[in-house]
Short mmCIF file of C-alpha atoms and ligand atoms in Angstrom, two decimals:
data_model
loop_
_atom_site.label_atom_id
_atom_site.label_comp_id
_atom_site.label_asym_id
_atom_site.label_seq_id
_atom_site.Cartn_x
_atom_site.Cartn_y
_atom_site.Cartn_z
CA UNK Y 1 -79.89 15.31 27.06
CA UNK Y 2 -81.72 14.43 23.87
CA UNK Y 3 -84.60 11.61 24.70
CA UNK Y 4 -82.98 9.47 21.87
CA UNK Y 5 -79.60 10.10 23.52
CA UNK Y 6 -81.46 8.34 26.70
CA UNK Y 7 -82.88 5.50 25.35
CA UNK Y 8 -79.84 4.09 23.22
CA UNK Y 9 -77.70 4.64 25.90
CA UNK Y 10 -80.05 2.54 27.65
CA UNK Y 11 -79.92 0.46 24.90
CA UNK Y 12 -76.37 -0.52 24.95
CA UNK Y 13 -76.38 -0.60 29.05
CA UNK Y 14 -78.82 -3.39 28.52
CA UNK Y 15 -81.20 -2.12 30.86
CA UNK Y 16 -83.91 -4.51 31.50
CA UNK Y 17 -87.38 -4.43 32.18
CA UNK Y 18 -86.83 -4.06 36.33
CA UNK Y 19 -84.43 -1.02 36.01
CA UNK Y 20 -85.40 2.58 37.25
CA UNK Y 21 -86.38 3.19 33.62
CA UNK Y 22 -88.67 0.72 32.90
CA UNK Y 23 -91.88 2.71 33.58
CA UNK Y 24 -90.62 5.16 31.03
CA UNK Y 25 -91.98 4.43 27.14
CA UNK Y 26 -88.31 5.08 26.01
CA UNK Y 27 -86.96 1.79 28.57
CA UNK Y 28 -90.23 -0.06 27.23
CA UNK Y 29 -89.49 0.30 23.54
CA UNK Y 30 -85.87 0.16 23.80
CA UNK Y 31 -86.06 -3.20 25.89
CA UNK Y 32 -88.49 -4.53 22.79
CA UNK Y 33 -86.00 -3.34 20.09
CA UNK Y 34 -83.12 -5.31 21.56
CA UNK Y 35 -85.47 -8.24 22.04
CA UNK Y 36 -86.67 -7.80 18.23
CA UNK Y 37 -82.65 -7.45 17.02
CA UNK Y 38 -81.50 -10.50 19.07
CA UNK Y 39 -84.09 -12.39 17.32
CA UNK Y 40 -83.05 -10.72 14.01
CA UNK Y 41 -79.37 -11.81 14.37
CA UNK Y 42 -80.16 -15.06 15.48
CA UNK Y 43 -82.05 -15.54 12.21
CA UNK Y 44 -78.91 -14.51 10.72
CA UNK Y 45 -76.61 -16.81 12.27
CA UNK Y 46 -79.33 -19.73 11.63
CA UNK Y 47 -79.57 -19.03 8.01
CA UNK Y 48 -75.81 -19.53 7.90
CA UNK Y 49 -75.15 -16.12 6.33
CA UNK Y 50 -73.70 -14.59 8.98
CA UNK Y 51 -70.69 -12.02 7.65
CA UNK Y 52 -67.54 -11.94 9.71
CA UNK Y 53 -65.00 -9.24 9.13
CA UNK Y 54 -61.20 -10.46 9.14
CA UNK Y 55 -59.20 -7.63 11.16
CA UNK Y 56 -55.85 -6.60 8.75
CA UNK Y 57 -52.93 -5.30 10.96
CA UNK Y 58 -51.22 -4.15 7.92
CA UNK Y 59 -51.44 -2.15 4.65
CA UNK Y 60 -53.88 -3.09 2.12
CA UNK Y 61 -51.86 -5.58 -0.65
CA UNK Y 62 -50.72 -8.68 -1.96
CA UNK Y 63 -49.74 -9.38 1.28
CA UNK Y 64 -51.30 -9.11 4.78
CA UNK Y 65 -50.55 -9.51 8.34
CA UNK Y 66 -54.05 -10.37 10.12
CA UNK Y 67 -54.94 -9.06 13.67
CA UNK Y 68 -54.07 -11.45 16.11
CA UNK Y 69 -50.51 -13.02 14.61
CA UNK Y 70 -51.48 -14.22 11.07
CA UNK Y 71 -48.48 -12.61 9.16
CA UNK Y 72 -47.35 -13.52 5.45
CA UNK Y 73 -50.85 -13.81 4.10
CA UNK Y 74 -51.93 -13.88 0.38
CA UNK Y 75 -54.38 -11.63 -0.39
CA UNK Y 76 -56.65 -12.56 -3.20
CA UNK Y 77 -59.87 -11.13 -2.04
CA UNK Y 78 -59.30 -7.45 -2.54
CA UNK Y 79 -60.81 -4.95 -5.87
CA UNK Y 80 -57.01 -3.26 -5.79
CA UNK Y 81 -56.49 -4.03 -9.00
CA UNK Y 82 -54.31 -2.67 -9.89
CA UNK Y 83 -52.03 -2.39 -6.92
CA UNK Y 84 -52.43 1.14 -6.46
CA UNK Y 85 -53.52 1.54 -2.73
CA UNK Y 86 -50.42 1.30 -1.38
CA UNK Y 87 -48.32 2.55 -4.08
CA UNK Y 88 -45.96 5.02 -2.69
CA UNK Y 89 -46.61 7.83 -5.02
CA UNK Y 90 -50.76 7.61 -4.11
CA UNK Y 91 -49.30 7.41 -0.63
CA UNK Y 92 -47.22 10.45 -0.90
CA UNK Y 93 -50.26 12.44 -2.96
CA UNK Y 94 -52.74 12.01 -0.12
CA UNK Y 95 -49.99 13.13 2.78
CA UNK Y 96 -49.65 16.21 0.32
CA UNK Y 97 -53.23 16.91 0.01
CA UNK Y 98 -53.43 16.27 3.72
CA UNK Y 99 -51.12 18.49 4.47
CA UNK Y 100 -51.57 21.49 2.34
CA UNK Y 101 -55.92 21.47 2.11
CA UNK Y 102 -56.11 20.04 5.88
CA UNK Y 103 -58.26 16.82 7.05
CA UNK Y 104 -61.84 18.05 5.83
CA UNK Y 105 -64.36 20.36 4.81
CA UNK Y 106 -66.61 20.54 7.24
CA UNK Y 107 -69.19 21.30 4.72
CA UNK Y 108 -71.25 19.99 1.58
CA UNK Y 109 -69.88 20.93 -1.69
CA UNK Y 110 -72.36 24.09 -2.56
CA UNK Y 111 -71.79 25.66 0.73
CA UNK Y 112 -68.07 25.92 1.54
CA UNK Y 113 -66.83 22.56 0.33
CA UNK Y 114 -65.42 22.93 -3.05
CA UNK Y 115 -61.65 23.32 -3.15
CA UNK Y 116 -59.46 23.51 -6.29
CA UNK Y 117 -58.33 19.50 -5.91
CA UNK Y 118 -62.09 18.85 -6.86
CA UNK Y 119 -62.48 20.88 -9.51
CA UNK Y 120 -59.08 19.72 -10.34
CA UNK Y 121 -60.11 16.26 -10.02
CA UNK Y 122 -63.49 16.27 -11.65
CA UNK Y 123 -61.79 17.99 -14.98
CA UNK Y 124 -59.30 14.77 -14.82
CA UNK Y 125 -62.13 12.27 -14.59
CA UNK Y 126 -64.01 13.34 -17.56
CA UNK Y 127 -60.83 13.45 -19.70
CA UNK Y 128 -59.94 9.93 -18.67
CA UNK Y 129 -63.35 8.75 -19.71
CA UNK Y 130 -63.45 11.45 -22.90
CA UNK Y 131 -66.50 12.29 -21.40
CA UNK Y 132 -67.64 16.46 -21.20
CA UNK Y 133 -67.69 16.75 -17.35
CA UNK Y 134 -67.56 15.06 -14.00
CA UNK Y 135 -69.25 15.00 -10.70
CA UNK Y 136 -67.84 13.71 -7.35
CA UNK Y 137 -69.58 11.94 -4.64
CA UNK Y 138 -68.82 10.32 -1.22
CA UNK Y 139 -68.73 6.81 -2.72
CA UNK Y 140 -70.65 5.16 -6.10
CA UNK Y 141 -73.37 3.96 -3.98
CA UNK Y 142 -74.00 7.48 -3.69
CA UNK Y 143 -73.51 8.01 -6.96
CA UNK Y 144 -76.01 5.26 -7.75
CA UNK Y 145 -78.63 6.54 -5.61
CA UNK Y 146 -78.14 10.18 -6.80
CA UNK Y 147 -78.34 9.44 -10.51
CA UNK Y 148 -81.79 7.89 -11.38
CA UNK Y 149 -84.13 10.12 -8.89
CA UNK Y 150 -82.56 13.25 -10.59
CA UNK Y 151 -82.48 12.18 -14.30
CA UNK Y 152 -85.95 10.35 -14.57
CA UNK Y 153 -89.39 11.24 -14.05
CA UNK Y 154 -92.84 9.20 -14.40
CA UNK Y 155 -92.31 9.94 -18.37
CA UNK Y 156 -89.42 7.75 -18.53
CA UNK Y 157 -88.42 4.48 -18.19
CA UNK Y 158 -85.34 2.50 -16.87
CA UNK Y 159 -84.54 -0.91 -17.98
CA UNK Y 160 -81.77 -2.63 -15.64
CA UNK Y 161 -80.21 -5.75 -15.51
CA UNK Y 162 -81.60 -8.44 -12.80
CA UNK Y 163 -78.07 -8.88 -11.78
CA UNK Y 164 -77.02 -5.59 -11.36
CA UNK Y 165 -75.27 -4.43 -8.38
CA UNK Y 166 -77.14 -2.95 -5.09
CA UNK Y 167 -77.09 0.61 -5.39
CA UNK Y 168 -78.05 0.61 -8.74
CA UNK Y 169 -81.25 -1.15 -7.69
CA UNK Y 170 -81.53 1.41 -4.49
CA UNK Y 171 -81.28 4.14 -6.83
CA UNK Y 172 -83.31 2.93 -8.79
CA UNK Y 173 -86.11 2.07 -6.66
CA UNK Y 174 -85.87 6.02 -5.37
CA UNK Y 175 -87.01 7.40 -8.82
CA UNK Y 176 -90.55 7.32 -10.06
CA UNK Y 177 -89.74 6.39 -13.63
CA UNK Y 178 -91.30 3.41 -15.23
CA UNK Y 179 -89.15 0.14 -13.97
CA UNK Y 180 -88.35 -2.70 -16.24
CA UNK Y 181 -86.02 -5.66 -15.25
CA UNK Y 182 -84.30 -7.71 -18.38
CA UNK Y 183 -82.74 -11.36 -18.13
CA UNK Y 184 -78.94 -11.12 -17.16
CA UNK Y 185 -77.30 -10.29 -20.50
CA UNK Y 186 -80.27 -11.69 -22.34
CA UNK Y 187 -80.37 -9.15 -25.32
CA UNK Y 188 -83.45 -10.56 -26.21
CA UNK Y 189 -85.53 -10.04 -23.39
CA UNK Y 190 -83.75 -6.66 -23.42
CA UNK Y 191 -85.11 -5.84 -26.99
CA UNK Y 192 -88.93 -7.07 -25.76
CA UNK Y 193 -88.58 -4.81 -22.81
CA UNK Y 194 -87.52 -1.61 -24.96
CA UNK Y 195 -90.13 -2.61 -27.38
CA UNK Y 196 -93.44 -2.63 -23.83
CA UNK Y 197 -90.86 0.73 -23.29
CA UNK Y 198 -91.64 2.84 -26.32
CA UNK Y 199 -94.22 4.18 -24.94
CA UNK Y 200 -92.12 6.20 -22.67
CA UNK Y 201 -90.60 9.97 -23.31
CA UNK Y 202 -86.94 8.55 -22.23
CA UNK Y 203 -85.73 5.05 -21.91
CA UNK Y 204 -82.72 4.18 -20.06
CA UNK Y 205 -80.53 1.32 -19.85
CA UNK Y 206 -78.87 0.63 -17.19
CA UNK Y 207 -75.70 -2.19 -16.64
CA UNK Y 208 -73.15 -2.57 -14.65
CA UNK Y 209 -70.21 -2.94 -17.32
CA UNK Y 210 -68.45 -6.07 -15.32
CA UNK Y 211 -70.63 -7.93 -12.81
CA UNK Y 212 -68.43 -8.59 -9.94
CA UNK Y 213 -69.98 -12.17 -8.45
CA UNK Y 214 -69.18 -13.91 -12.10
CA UNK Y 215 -66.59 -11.81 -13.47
CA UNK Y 216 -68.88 -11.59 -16.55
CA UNK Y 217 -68.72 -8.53 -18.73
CA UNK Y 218 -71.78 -6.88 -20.63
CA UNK Y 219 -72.18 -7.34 -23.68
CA UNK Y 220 -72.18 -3.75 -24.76
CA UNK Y 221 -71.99 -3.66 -28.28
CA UNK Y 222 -75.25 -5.05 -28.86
CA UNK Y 223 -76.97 -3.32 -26.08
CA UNK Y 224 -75.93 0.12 -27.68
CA UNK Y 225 -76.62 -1.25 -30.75
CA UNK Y 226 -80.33 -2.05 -29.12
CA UNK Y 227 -80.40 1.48 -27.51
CA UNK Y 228 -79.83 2.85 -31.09
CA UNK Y 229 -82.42 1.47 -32.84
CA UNK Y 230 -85.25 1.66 -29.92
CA UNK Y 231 -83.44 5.58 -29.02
CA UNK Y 232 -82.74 4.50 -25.53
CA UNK Y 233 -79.70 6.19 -23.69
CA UNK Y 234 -77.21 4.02 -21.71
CA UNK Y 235 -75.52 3.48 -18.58
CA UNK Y 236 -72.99 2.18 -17.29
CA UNK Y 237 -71.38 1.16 -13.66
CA UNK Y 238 -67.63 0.71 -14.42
CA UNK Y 239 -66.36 0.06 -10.61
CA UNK Y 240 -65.03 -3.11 -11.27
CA UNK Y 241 -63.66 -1.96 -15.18
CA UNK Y 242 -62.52 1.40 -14.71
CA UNK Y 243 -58.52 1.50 -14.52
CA UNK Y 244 -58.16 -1.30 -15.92
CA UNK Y 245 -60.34 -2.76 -18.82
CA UNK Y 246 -59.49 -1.83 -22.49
CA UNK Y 247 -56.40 -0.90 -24.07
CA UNK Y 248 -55.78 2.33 -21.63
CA UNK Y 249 -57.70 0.77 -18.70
CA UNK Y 250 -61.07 3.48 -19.92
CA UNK Y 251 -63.09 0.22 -19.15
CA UNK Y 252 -65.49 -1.65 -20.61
CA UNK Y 253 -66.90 0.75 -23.24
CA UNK Y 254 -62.80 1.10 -24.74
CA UNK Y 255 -62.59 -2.58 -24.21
CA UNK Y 256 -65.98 -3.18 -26.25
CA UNK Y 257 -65.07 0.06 -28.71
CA UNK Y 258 -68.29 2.06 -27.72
CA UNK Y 259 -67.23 4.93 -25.81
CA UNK Y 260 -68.99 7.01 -27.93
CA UNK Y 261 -72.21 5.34 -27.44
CA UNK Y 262 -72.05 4.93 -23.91
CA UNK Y 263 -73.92 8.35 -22.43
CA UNK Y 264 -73.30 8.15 -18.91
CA UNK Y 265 -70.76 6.45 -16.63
CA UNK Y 266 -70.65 6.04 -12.81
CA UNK Y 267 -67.81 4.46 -11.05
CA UNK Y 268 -65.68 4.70 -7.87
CA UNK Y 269 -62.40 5.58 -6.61
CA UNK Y 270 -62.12 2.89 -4.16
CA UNK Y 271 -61.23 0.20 -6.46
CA UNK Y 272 -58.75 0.36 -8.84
CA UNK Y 273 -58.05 4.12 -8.81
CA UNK Y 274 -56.00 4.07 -5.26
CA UNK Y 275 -58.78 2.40 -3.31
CA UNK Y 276 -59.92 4.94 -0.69
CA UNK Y 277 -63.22 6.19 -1.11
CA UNK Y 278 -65.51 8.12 -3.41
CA UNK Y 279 -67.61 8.06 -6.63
CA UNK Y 280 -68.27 10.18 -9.44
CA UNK Y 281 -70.66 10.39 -12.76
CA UNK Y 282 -69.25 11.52 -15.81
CA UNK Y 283 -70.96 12.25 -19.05
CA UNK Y 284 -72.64 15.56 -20.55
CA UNK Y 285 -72.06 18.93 -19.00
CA UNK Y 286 -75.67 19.73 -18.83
CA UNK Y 287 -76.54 16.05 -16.90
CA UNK Y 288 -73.50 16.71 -14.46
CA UNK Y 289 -75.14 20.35 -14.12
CA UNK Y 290 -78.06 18.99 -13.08
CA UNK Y 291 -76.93 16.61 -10.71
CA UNK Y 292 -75.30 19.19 -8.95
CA UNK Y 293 -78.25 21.20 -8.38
CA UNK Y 294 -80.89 18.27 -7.80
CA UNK Y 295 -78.39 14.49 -7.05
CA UNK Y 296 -80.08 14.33 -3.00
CA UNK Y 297 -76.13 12.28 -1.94
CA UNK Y 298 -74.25 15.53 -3.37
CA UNK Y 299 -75.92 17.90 -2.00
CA UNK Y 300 -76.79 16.42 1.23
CA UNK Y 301 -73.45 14.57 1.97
CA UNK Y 302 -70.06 16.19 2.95
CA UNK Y 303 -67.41 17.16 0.60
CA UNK Y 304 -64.64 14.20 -0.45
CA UNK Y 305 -61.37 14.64 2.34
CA UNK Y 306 -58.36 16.59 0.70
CA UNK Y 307 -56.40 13.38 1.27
CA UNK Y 308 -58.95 10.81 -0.89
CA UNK Y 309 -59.12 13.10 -3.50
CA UNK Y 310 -55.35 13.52 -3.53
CA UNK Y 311 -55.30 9.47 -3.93
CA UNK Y 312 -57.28 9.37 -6.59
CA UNK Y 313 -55.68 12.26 -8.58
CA UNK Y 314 -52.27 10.71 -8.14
CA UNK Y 315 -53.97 6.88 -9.28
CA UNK Y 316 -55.27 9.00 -12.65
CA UNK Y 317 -51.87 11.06 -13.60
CA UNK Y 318 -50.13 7.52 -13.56
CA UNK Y 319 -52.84 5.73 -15.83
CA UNK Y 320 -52.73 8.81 -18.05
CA UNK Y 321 -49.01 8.68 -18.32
CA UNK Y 322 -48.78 5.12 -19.58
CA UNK Y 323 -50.82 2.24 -20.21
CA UNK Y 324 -48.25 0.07 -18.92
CA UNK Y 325 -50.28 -0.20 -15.75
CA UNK Y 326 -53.70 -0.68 -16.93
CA UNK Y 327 -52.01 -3.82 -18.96
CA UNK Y 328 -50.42 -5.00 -16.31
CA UNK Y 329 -52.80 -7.68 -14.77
CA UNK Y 330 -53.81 -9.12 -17.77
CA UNK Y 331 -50.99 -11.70 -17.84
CA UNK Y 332 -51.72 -12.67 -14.41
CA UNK Y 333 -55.29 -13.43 -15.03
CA UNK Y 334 -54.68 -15.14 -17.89
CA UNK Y 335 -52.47 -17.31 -15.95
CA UNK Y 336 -54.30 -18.06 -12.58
CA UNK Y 337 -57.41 -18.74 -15.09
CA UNK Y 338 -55.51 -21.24 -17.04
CA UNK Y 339 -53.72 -23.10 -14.28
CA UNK Y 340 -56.51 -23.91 -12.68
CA UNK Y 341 -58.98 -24.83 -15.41
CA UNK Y 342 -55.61 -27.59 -16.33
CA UNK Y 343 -56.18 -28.32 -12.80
CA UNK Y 344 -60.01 -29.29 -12.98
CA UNK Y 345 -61.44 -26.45 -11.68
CA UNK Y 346 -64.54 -24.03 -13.14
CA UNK Y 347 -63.39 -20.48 -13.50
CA UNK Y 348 -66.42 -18.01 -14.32
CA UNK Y 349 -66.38 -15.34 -16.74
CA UNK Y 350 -63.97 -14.50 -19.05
CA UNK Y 351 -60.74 -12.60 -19.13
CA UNK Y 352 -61.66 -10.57 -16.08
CA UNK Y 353 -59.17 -10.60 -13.12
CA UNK Y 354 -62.83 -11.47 -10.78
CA UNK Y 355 -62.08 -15.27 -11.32
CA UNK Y 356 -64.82 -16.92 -8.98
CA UNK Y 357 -63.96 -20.21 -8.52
CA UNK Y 358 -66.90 -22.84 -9.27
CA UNK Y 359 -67.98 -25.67 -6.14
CA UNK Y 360 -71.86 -25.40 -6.41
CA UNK Y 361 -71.93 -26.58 -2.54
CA UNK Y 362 -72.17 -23.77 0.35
CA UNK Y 363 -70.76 -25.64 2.51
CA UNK Y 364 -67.80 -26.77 0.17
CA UNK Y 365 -67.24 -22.95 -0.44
CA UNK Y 366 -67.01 -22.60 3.19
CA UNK Y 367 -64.70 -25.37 4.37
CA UNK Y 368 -62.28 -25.10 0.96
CA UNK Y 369 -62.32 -21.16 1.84
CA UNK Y 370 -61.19 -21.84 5.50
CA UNK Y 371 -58.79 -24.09 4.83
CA UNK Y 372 -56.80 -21.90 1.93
CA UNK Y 373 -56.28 -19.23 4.59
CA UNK Y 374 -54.97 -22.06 6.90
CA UNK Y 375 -52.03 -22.66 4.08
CA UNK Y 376 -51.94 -18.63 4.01
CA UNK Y 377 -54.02 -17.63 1.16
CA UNK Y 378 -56.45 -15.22 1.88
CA UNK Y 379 -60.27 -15.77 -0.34
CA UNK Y 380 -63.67 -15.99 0.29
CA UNK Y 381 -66.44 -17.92 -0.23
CA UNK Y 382 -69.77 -16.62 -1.76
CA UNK Y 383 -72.83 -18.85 -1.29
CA UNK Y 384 -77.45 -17.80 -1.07
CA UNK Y 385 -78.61 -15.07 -1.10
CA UNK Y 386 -75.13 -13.49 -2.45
CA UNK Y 387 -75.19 -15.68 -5.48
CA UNK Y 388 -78.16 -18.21 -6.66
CA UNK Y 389 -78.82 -21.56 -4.69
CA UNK Y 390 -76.54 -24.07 -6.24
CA UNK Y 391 -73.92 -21.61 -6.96
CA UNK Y 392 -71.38 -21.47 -4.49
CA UNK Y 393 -68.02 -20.15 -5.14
CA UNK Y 394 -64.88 -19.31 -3.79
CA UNK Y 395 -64.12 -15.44 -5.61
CA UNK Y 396 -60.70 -15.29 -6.54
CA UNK Y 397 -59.41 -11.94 -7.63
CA UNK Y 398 -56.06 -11.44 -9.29
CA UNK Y 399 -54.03 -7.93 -8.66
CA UNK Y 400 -50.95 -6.21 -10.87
CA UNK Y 401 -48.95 -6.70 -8.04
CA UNK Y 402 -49.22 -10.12 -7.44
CA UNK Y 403 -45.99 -12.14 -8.54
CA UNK Y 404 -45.77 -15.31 -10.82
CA UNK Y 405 -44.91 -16.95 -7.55
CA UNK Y 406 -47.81 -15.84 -5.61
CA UNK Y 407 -50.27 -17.16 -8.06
CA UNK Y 408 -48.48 -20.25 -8.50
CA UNK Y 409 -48.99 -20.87 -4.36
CA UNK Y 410 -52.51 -20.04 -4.54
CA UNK Y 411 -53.30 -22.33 -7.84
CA UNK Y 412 -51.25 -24.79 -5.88
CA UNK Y 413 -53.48 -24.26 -2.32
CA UNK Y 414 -56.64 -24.87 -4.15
CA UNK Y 415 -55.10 -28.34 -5.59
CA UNK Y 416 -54.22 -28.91 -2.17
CA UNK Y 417 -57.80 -28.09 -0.71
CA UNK Y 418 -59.60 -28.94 -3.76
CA UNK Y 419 -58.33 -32.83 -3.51
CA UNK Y 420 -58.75 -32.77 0.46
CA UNK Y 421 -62.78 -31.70 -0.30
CA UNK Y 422 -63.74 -33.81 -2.73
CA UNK Y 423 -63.61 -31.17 -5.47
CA UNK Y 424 -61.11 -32.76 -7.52
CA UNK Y 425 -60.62 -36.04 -8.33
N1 LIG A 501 -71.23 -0.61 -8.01
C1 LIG A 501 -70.60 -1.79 -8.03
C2 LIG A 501 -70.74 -2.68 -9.23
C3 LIG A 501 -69.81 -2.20 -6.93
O1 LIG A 501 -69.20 -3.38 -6.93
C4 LIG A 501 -69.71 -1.33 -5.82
C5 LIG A 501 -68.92 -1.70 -4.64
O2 LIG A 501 -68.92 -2.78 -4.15
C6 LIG A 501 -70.38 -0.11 -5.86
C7 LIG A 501 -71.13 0.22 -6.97
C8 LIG A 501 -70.27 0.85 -4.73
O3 LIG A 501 -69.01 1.48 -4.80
P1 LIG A 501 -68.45 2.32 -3.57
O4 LIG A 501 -67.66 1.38 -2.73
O5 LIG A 501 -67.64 3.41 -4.17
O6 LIG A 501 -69.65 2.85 -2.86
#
């Protein structure tokens, strides 16, 4: 057996320091590591930002039943949007893909792992964003580490948002261009940085288009016009736009009318666009060329699963066919936003359907969080090192396929909870 093999079986046996094994280095080190992880975990739970996963019995939607006999439960916690993950027709697409292109590939896309429902798939990306081509990965994380690494060298520079999301930081941090961090949304400190910048061969900005703890969304005309006059390129992370934002749900660069400006777009199919898995880049043939000879998470990392890839083609043909969809959470928003700033509440952001509901208070985040689930509505509270000290919040997100009704009950919960805590008057 392979010595790792030995030692993490070991591991999760427990053995201690008196078993046959404890002469061995591999017992030695693997009793330390579980010492040094207990310790790690207690930190955790100390700190008070300990994560626990809720167990879903059901389908992911508007409405849940939770492991262990919580049935009938609002769901207002999920990125589906746009109510597409459980939309029979996605459904139905995936059992085809399934079913006709089997479970897998067994392989990375250069060796055996490219089917037709890629290609196929890839094409219908980079029409949706008008973009020349398309490249898919195993998630946008991947996407996000691939991009930066591949594109920039010690020449170049990347200036990126303080707030943006994780794996645009990651990826970042993998390349060896020159790093500069700007103010959240602060165009000024944006212009000083390209200004210290100019003295690089390529600058790139880098944003996600809709930050997903405030529900804010970038202002992107003025950074492209920035990037124009200091020739900087820019980039955008749409997960939390795409399918949704702008008059045919193109995201934030339709919504902001720069779609022509915008050079390069990463996003992810496991939001809006059916919500199963998998990322992609889209922007100029010769960029998505190059990715696919040099992106480390494409070439390294399995081919997407016939079935994900059938989701997401399915979630694209029926934004293409009508915008019907894409405006179809807009209303909703605009009414869970306006009930409950009538009610007293502070609703973050701005006409996005992330609606992150204001109590400063960790603890108050916690408790109000807790107790909404206990009337049935399912949200979550977001408190340090998530957000800023100070800045607690309960994250509210609105779907197409929640009713009037349901966001009436969940305006009327947080009345409920908000009065109960000391959040309202
Ligand atoms: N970028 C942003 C802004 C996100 O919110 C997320 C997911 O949480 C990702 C990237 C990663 O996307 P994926 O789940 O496809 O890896």
């Amino acid at each position: 057996m392979w010595r790792g093999g030995v030692a993490a079986v070991g591991l999760l046996r427990g053995r201690g320091a008196g078993s046959p094994r404890a002469a061995s280095g591999a017992t030695a080190a693997s009793v330390q590591l579980r010492r040094r992880l207990e310790k790690e975990l207690e930190g955790i739970r100390g700190a008070g930002t300990w994560k626990n996963e809720r167990v879903i019995a059901s389908r992911q939607g508007p409405h849940l039943h939770l492991a262990g006999g919580g049935a009938g439960i609002l769901n207002f916690c999920a990125n589906n949007y746009l109510g597409l993950s459980s939309h029979p027709e996605v459904i139905r697409a995936a059992v085809e893909a399934l079913e006709t292109f089997g479970a897998g590939l067994s392989s990375v896309r250069f060796i055996c792992g490219t089917q037709s429902i890629h290609k196929d798939l890839e094409e219908k990306i980079a029409r949706f964003h008008q973009r020349e081509d398309a490249i898919l990965y195993a998630s946008c994380f991947d996407a996000n580490a691939g991009i930066f690494e591949a594109l920039l060298t010690p020449e170049d520079a990347v200036l990126s948002d303080e707030l943006n999301h994780a794996s645009i930081i990651d990826g970042i941090r993998l390349c060896k261009a020159n790093k500069y961090r700007y103010k959240h949304m602060d165009m000024q400190d944006l212009e000083a940085k390209l200004q210290e910048a100019q003295k690089h061969r390529l600058r790139l900005v880098a944003t996600d288009g809709a930050f997903s703890m405030d529900g804010d969304i970038a202002p992107l005309r003025e950074i492209c016009q920035l990037a124009q006059k200091y020739d900087a390129l820019v980039f955008i992370d749409e997960c939390h736009a795409t399918g949704f934002l702008g008059p045919n749900g193109r995201g934030t660069d339709e919504l902001l009318g720069v779609m022509d400006k915008v050079t390069i777009v990463n996003s992810t199919l496991g939001k809006a666009l059916g919500g199963a898995a998998g990322g992609y880049t889209t922007g100029p043939k010769p960029l998505i060329d190059l990715l696919r000879q040099r992106s480390r998470p494409y070439l390294f990392s399995n081919s997407l699963p016939p079935a994900v890839v059938g989701c997401a083609s399915k979630a694209l043909d029926l934004l293409m066919e009508s915008n019907a969809i894409a405006q179809s959470m807009a209303a909703k928003t605009q009414r869970f936003r306006s009930k409950m700033t009538a009610a007293g509440f502070t609703i973050s952001g701005k006409d996005h359907p992330i609606c992150p509901v204001m109590l400063g208070d960790a603890r108050l985040a916690s408790v109000m969080a807790e107790d909404m689930l206990n009337r049935g509505i399912y949200v979550i509270g977001f408190s340090y090192p998530v957000v800023p000290k100070g800045k607690a919040r309960i994250r509210v997100q609105i779907s197409a396929v929640h009713s009037d009704e349901d966001i009436d009950r969940c305006v009327e919960a947080f009345i409920e909870v908000g009065r109960k805590h000391g959040a309202l008057p």
